PDB file of C-alpha atoms in Angstrom:
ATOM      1  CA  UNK A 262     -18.437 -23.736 -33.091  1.00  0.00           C
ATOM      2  CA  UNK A 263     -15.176 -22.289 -35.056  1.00  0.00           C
ATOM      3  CA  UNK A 264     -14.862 -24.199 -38.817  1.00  0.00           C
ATOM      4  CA  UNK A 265     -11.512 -25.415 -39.809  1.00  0.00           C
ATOM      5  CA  UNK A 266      -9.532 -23.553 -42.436  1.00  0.00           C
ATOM      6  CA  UNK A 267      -9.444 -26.243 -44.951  1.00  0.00           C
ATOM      7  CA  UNK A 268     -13.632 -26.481 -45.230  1.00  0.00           C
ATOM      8  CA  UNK A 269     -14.224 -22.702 -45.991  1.00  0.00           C
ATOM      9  CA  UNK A 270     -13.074 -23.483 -49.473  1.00  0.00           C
ATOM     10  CA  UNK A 271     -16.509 -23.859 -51.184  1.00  0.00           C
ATOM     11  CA  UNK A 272     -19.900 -21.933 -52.182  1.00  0.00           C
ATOM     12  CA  UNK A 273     -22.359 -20.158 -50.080  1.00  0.00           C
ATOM     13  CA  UNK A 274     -25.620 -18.625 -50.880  1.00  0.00           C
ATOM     14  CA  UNK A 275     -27.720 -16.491 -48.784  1.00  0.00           C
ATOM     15  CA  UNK A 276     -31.595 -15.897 -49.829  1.00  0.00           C
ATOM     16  CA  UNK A 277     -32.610 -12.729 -49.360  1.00  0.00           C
ATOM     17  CA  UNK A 278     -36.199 -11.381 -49.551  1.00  0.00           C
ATOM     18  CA  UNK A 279     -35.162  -9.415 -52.709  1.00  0.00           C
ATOM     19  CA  UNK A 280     -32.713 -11.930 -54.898  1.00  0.00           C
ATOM     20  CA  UNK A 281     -30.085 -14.349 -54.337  1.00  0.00           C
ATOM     21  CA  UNK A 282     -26.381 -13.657 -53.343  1.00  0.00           C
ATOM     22  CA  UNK A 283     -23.503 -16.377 -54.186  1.00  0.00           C
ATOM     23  CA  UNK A 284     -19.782 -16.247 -52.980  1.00  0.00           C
ATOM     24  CA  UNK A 285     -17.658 -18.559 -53.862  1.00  0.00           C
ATOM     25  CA  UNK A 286     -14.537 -19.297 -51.828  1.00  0.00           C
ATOM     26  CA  UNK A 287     -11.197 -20.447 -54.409  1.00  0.00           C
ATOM     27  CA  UNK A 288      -8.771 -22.003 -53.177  1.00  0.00           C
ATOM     28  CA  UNK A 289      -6.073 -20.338 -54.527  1.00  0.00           C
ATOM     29  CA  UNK A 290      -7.280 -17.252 -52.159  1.00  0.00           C
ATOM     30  CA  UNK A 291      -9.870 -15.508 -54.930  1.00  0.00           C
ATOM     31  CA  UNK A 292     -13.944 -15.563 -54.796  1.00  0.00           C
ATOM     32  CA  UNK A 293     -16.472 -14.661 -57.138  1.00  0.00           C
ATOM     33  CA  UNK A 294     -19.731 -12.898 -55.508  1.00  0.00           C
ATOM     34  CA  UNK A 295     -22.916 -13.566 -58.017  1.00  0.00           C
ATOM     35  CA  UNK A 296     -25.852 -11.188 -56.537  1.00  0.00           C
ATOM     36  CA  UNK A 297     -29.010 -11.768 -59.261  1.00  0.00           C
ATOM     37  CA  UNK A 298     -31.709  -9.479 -57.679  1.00  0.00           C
ATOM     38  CA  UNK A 299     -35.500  -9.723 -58.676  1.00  0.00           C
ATOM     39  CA  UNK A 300     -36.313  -7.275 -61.716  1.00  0.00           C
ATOM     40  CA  UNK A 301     -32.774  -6.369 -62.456  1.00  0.00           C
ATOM     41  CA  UNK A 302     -29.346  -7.099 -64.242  1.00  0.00           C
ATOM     42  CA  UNK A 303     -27.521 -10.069 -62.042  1.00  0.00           C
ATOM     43  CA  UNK A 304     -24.094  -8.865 -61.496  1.00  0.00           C
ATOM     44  CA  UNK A 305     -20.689 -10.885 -60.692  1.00  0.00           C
ATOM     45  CA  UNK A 306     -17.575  -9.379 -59.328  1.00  0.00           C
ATOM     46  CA  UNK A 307     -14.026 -11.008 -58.374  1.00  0.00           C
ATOM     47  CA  UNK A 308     -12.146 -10.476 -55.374  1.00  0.00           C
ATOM     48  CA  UNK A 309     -10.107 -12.121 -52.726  1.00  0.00           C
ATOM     49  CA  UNK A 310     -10.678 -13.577 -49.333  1.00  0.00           C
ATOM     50  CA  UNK A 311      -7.965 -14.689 -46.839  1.00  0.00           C
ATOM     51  CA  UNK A 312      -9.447 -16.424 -43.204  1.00  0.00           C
ATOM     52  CA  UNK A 313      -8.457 -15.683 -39.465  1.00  0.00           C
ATOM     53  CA  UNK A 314      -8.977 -19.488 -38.041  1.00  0.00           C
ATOM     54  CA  UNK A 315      -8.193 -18.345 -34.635  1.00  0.00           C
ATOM     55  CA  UNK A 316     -11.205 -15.487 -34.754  1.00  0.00           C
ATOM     56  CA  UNK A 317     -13.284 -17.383 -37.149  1.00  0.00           C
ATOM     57  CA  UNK A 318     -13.491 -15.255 -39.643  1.00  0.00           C
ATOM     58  CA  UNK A 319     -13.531 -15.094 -43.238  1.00  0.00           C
ATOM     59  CA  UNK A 320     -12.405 -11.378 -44.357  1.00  0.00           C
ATOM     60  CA  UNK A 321     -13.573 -10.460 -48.311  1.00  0.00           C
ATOM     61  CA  UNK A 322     -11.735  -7.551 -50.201  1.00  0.00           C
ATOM     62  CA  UNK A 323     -13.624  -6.100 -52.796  1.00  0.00           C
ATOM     63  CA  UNK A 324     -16.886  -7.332 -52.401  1.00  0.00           C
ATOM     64  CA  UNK A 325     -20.413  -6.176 -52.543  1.00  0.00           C
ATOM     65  CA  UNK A 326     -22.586  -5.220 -49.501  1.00  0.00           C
ATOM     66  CA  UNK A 327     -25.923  -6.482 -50.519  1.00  0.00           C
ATOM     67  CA  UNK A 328     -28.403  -5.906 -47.794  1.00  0.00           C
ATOM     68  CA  UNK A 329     -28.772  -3.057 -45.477  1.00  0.00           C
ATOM     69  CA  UNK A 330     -28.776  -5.448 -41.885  1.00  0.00           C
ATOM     70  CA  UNK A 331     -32.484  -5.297 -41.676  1.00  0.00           C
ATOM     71  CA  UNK A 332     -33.118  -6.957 -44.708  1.00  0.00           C
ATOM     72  CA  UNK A 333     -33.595  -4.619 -47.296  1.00  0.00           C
ATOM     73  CA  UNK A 334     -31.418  -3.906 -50.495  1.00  0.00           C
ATOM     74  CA  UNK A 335     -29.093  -1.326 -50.553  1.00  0.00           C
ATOM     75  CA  UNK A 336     -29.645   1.499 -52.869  1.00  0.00           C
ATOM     76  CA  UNK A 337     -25.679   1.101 -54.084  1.00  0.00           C
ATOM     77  CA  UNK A 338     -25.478  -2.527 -53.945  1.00  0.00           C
ATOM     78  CA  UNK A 339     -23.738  -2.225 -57.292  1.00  0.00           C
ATOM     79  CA  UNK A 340     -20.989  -0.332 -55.236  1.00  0.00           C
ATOM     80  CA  UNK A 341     -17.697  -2.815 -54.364  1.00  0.00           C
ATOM     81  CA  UNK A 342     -16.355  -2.218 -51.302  1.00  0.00           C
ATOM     82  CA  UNK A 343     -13.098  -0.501 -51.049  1.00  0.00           C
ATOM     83  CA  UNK A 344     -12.184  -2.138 -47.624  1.00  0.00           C
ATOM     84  CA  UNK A 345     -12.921  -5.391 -45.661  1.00  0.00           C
ATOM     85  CA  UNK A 346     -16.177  -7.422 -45.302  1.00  0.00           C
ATOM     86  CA  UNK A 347     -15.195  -9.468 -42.605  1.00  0.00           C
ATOM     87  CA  UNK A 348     -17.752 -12.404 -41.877  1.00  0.00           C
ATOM     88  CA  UNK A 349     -17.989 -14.275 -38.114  1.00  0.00           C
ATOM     89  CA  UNK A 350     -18.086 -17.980 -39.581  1.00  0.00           C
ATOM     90  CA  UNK A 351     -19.451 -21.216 -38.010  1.00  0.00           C
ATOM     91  CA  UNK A 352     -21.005 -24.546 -37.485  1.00  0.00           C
ATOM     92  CA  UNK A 353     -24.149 -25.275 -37.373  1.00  0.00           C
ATOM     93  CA  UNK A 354     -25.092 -28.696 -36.922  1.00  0.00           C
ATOM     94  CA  UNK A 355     -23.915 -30.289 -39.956  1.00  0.00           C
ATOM     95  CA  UNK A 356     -23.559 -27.025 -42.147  1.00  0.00           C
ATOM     96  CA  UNK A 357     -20.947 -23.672 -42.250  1.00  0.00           C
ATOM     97  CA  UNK A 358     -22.570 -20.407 -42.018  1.00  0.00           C
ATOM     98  CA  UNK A 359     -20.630 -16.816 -42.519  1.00  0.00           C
ATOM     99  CA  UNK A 360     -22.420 -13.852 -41.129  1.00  0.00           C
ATOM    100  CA  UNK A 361     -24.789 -15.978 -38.789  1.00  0.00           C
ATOM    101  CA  UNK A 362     -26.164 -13.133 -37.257  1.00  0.00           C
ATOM    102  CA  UNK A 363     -27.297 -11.557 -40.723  1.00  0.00           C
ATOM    103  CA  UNK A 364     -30.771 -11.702 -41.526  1.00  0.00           C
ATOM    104  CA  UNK A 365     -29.918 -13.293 -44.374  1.00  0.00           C
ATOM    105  CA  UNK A 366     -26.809 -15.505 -43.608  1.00  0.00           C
ATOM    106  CA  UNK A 367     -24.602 -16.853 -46.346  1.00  0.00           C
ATOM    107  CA  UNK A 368     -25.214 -21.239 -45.822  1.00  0.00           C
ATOM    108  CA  UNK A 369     -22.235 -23.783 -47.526  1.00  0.00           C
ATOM    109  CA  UNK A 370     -23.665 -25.896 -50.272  1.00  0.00           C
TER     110      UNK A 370
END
């Protein structure tokens, strides 16, 4: 189910096996992405994030890939991206979910 514009404003957290990633959506069109990783140095970074409501999608510039799609860390997880992250977003039941088909998906608080 596609999520209105005005509710992606907000903070998300995705668990994954290895540490906890947080990206928070501003409303003024900035995030901050908080990845604190088991055994090492957490790290924050700033970027901004702009959303396509007729895909869906949220679309992050400057962010952090995390996780490698199978759920394991990336070796250069430190790394920002130069380009895009752009995340499918939806409803589930009662809560919003970017990058549902992740293993570890990123869940509104």
């Amino acid at each position: 189910m596609r999520v209105p514009a005005e509710t992606m404003v907000g903070t998300y957290v995705a668990s994954h096996p290895f540490g906890i990633e947080t990206i928070t959506l501003n409303a003024d069109g900035t995030f901050v992405q908080r990845v604190a990783i088991q055994q090492e140095q957490p790290m924050t970074i700033r970027g901004t994030w702009d959303f396509d409501p007729k895909e869906s999608r949220a679309h992050l510039y400057g962010s952090m890939t995390v996780a490698d799609g199978f759920g394991h860390l990336r070796s250069d997880w430190r790394t920002v991206t130069a380009g895009v992250d752009s995340l499918d977003v939806e409803r589930h039941w009662f809560r919003v979910v970017m990058g549902s088909a992740a293993t570890s998906p990123y869940i509104k608080q």
